[in-house]
mmCIF file of C-alpha atoms in Angstrom:
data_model
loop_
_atom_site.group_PDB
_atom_site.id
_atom_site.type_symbol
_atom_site.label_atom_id
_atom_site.label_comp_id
_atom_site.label_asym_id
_atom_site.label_seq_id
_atom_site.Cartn_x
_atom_site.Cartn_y
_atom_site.Cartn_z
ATOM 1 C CA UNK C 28 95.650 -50.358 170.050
ATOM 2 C CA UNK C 29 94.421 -52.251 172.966
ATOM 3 C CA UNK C 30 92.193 -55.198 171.813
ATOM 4 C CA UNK C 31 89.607 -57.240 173.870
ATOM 5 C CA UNK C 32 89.846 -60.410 175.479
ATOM 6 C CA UNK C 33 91.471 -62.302 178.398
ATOM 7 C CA UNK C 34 94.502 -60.705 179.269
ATOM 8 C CA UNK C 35 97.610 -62.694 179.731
ATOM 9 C CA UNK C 36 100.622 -61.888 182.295
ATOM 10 C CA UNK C 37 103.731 -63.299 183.088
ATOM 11 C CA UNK C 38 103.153 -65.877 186.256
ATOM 12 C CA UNK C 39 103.792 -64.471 189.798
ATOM 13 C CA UNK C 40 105.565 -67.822 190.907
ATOM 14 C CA UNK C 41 108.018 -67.296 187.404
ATOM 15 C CA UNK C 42 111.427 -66.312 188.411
ATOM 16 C CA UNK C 43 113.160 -65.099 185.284
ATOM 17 C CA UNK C 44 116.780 -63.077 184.140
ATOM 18 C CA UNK C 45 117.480 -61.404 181.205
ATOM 19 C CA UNK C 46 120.493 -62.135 179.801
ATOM 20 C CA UNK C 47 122.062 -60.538 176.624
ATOM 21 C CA UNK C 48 118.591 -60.183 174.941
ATOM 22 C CA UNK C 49 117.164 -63.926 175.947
ATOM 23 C CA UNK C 50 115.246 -64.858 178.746
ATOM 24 C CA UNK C 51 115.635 -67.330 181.340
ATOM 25 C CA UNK C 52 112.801 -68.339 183.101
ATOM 26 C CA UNK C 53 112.298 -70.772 186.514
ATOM 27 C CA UNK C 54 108.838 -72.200 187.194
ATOM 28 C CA UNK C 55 107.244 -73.356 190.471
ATOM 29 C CA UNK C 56 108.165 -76.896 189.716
ATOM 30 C CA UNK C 57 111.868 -75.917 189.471
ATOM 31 C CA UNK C 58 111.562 -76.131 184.995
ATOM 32 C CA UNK C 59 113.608 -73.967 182.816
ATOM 33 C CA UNK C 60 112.503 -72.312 180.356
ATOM 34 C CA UNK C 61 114.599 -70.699 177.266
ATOM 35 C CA UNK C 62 113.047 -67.544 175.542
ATOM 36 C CA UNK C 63 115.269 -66.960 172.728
ATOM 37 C CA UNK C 64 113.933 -66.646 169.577
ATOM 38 C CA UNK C 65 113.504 -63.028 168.087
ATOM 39 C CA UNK C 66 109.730 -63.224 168.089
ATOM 40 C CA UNK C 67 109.468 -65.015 170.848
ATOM 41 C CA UNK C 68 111.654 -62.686 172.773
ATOM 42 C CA UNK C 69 109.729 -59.506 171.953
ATOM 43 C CA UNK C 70 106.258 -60.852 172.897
ATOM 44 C CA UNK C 71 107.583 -62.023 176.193
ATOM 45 C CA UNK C 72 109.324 -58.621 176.798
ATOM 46 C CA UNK C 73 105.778 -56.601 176.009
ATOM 47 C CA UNK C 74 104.196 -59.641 178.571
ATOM 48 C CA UNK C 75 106.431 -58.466 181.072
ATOM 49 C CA UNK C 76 106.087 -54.982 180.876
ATOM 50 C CA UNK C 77 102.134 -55.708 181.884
ATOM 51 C CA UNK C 78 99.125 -57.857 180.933
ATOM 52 C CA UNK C 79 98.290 -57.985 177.015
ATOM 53 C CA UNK C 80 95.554 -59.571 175.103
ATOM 54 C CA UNK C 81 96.197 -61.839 172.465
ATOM 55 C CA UNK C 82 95.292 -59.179 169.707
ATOM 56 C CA UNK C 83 97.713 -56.561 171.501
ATOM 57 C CA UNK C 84 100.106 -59.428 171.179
ATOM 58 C CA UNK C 85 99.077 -60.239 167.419
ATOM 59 C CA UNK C 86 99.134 -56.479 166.097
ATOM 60 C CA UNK C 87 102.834 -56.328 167.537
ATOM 61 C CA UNK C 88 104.042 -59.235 165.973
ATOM 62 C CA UNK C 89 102.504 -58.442 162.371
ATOM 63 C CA UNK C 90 103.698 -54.922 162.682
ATOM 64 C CA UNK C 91 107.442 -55.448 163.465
ATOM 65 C CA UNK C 92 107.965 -58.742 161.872
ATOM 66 C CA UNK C 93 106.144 -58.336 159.119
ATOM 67 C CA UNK C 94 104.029 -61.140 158.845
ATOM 68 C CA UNK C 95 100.237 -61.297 158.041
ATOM 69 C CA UNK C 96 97.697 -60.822 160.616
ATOM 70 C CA UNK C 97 96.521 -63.979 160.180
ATOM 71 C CA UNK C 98 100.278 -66.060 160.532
ATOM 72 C CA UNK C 99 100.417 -63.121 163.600
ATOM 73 C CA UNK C 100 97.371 -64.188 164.924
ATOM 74 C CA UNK C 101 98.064 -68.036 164.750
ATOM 75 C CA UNK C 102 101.314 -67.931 166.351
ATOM 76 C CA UNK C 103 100.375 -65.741 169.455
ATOM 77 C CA UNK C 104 97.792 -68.232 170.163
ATOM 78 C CA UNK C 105 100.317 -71.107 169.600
ATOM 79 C CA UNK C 106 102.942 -69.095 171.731
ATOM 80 C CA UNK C 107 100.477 -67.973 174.853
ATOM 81 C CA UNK C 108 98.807 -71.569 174.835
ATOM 82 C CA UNK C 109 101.734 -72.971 175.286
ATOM 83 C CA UNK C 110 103.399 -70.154 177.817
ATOM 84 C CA UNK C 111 100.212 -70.893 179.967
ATOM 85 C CA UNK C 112 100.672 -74.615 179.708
ATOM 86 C CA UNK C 113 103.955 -74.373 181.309
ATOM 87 C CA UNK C 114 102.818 -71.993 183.974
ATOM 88 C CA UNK C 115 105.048 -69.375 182.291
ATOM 89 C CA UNK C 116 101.837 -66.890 181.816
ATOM 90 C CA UNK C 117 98.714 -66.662 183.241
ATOM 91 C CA UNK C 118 95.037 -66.237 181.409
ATOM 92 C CA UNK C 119 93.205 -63.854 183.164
ATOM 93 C CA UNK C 120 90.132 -65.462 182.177
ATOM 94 C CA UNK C 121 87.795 -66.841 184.304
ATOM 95 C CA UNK C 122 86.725 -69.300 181.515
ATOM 96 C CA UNK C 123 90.036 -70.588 180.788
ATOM 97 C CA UNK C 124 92.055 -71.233 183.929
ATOM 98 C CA UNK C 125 88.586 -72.535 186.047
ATOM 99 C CA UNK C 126 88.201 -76.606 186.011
ATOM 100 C CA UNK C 127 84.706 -76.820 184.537
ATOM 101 C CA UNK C 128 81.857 -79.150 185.935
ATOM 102 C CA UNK C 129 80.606 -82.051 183.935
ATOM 103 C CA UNK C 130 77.276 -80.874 182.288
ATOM 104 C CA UNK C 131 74.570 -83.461 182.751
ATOM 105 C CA UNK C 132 73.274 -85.021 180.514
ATOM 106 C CA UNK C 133 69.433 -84.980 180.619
ATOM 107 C CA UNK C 134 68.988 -88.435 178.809
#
């Protein structure tokens, strides 16, 4: 199933190791980052393989873990906010990586 959306990718700056089914992962400003729970390590293992969406992401996590698509769908958005936040993953939306202008306001 491949389901619409920004796509999300690991982070070409991320330097990361396996290491007995956890991840280890270096950012640009020289963080480390622990991938270890079971969830957490599948949906970053399907992220590196190539770019998802958040509903590729979701469908995964309610099929193998069995949770509903609704907890499935809440926690991939929890997980890839905060993936992107520490510059981990990458949105490939325009909308949500771009600084946006202040609107006017016409009063």
């Amino acid at each position: 199933m491949v389901a619409e959306g920004p796509r999300y990718s690991v982070h070409a700056a991320a330097a990361l190791r396996e290491v007995g089914g956890e991840f280890f992962i270096v950012t640009d400003d020289r963080s480390l980052h622990h991938i270890h729970t079971p969830t957490s390590v599948a949906l970053f293992g399907v992220l590196r393989g190539g770019s998802q969406t958040a509903g590729d992401l979701a469908a995964l996590l309610h099929q193998r873990f069995d949770v509903s698509a609704e907890t499935a769908t809440e926690d991939v958005e929890r997980f890839l906010e905060d993936l992107v936040q520490r510059q981990i993953v990458v949105c490939s939306d325009p909308d949500r990586n771009a600084t946006k202008a202040p609107v006017d306001d016409p009063d």
